[in-house]
Coordinates of N, CA and C in Angstrom, one line a residue:
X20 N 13.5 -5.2 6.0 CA 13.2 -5.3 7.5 C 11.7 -5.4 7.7
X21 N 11.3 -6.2 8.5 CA 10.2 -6.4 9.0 C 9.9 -6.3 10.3
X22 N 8.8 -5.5 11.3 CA 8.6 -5.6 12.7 C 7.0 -6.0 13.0
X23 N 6.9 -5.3 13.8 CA 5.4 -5.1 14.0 C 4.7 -3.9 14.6
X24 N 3.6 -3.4 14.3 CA 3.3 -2.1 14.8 C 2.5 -2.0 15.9
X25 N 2.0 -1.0 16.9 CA 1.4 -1.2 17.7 C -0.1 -2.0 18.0
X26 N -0.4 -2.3 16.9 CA -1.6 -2.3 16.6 C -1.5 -4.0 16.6
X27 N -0.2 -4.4 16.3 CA 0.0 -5.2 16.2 C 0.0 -6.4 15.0
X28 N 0.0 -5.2 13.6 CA -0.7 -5.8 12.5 C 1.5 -5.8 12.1
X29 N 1.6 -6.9 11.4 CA 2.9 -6.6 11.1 C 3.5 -5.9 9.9
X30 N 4.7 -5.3 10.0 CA 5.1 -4.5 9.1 C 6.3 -4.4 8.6
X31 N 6.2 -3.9 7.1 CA 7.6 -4.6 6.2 C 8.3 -3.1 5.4
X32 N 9.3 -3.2 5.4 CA 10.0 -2.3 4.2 C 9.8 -1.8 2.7
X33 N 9.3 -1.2 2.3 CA 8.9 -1.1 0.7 C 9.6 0.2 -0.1
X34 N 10.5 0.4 -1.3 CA 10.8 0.8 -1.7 C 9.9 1.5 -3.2
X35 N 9.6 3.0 -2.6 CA 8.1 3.6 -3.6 C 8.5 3.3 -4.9
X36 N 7.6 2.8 -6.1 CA 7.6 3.3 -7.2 C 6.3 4.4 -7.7
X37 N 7.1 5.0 -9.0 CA 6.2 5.8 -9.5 C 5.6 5.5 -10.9
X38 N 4.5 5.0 -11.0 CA 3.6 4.4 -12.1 C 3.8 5.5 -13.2
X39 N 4.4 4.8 -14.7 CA 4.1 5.6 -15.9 C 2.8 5.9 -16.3
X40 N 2.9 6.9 -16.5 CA 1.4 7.0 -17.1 C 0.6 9.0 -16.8
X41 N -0.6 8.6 -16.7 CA -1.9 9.9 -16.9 C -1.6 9.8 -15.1
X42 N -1.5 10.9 -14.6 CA -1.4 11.2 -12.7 C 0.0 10.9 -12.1
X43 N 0.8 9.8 -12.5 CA 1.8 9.6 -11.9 C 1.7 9.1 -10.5
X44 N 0.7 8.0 -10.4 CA 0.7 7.4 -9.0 C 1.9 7.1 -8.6
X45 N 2.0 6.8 -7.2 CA 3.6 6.7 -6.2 C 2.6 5.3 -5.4
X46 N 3.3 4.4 -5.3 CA 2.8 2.9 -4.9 C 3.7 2.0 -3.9
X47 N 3.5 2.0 -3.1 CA 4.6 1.0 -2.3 C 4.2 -0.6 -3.1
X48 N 5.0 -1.4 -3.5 CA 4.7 -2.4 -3.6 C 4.7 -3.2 -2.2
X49 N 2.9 -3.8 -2.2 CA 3.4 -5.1 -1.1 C 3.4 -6.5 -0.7
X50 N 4.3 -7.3 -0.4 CA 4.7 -8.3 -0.9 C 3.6 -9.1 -0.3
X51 N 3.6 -10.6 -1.1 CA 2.5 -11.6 -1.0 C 2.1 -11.6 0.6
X52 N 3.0 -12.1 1.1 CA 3.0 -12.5 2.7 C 1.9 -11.4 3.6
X53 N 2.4 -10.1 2.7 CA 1.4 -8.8 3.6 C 0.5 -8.4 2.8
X54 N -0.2 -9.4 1.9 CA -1.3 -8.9 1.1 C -3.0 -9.9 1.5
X55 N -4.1 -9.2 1.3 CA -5.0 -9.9 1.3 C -4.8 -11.3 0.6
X56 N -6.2 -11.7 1.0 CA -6.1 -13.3 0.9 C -6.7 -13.2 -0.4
X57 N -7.6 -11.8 -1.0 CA -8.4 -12.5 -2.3 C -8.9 -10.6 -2.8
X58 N -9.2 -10.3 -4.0 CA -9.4 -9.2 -4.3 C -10.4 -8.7 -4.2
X59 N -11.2 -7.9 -4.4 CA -12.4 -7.5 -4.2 C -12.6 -7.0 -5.2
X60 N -14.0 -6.0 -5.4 CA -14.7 -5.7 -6.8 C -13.2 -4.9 -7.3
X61 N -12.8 -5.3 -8.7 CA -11.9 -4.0 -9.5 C -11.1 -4.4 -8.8
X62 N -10.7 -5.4 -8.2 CA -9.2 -5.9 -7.8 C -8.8 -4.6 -7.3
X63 N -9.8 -4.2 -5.6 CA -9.4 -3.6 -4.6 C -9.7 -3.8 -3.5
X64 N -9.2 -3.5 -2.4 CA -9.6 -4.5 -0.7 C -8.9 -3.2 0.0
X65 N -10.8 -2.7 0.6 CA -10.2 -2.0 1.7 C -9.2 -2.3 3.1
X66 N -8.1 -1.1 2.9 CA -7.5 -1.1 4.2 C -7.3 0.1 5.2
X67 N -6.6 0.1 6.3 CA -6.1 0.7 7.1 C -4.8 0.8 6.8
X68 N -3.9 1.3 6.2 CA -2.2 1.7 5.9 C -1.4 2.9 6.8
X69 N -0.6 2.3 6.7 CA 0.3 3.3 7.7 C 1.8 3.5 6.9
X70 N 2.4 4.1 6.7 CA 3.4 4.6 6.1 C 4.3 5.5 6.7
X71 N 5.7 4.8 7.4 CA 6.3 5.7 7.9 C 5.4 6.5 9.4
X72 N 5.0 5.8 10.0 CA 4.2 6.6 11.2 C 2.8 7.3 10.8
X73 N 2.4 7.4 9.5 CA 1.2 8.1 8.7 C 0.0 7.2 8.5
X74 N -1.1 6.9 9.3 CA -2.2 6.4 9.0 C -3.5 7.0 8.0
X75 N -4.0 6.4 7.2 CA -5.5 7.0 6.7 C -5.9 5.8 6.4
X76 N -7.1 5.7 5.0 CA -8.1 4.7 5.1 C -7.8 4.6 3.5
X77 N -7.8 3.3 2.9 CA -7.2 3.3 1.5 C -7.8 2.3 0.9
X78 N -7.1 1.9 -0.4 CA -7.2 0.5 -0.6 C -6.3 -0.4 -1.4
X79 N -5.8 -1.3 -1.3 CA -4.6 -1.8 -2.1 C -5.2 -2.2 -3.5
X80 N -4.1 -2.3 -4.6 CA -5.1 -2.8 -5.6 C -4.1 -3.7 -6.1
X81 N -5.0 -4.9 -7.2 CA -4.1 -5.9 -7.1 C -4.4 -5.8 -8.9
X82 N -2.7 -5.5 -9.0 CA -2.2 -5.3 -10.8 C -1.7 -7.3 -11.2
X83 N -2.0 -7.5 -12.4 CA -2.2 -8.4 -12.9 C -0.5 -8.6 -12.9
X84 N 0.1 -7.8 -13.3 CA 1.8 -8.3 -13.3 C 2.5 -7.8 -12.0
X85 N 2.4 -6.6 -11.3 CA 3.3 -5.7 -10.5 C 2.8 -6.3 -9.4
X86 N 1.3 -7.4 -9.1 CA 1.3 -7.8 -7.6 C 0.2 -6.6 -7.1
X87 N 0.3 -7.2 -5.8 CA -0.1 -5.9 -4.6 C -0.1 -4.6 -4.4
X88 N -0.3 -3.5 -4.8 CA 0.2 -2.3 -5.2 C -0.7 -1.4 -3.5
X89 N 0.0 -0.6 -3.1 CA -0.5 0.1 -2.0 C -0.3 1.9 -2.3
X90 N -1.8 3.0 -3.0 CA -1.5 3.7 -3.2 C -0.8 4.6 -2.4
X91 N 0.3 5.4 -2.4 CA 0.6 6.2 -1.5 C 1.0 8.1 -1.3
X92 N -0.2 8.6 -1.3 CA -0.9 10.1 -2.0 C 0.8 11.2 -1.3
X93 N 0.7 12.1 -2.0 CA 2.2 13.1 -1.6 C 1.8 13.3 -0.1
X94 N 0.6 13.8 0.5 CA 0.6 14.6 1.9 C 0.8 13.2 2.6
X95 N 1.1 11.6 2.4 CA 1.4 10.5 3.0 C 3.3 10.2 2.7
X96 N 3.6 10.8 1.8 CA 5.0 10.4 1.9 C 5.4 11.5 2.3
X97 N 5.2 12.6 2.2 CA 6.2 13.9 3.2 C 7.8 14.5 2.3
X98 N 7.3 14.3 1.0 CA 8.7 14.6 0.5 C 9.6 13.4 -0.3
X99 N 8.8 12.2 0.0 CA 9.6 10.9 -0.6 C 8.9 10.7 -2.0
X100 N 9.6 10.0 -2.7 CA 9.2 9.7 -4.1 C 9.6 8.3 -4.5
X101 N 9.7 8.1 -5.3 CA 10.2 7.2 -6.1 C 11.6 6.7 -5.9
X102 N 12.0 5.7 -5.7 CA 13.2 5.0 -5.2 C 13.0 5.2 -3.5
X103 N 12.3 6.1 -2.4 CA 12.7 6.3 -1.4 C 12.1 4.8 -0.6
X104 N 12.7 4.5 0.2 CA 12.1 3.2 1.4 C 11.3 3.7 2.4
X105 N 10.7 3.4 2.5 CA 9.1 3.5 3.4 C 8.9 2.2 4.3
X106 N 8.5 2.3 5.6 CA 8.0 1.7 6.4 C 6.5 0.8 6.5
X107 N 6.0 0.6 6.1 CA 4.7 0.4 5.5 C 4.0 -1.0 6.6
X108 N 2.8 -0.8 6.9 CA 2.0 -2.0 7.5 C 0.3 -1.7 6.8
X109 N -0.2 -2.8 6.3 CA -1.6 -2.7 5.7 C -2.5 -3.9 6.5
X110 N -3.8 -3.2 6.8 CA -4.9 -3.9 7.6 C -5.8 -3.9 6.8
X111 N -6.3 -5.1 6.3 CA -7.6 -5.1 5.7 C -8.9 -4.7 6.8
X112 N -9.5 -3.5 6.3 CA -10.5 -3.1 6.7 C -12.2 -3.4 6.9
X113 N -12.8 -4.6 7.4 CA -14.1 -5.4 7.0 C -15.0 -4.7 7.2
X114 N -14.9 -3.5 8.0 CA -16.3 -2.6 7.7 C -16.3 -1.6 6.9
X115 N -15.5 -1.9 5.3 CA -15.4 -1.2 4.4 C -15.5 -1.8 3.2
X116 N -15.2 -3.9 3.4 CA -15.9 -4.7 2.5 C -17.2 -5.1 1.7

């Protein structure tokens, strides 16, 4: 599902994964359409994210095979993990480029 948020930036459905590895990052994948136009230093591009009603200041990072990756820290999912669906809208941030 996709809508749009008040802000007016639009927004899509994403189903969390949790990255193997050292920390166990939780990542919404997000799809081409809702991704920056180009990567920045370390293949990352500040944004503004919203998750499920949950705003902070982040950055997407962009993995060579998995795509667009949008971190998403525990006090932002509220109890959700891995497999859960999340609401998600990302705004590239230019006074953080």
């Amino acid at each position: 599902m996709t809508g749009v948020e008040p802000s007016g930036a639009p927004s899509f459905d994403a189903t969390l994964i949790r990255w193997s590895g050292a920390g166990g990052w939780v990542f919404a994948p997000v799809p081409q359409e809702h991704a920056p136009d180009a990567a920045g230093p370390f293949g990352r591009v500040p944004v503004t994210a919203t998750v499920d009603g949950r705003t902070w200041s982040t950055s997407v990072w962009r993995d060579r095979r998995a795509g667009w990756l949008l971190p998403v820290p525990a006090r932002i999912r509220a109890g959700k993990d891995d497999g859960d669906r999340v609401t998600v809208t990302v705004e590239v941030d230019p006074t953080r480029r």
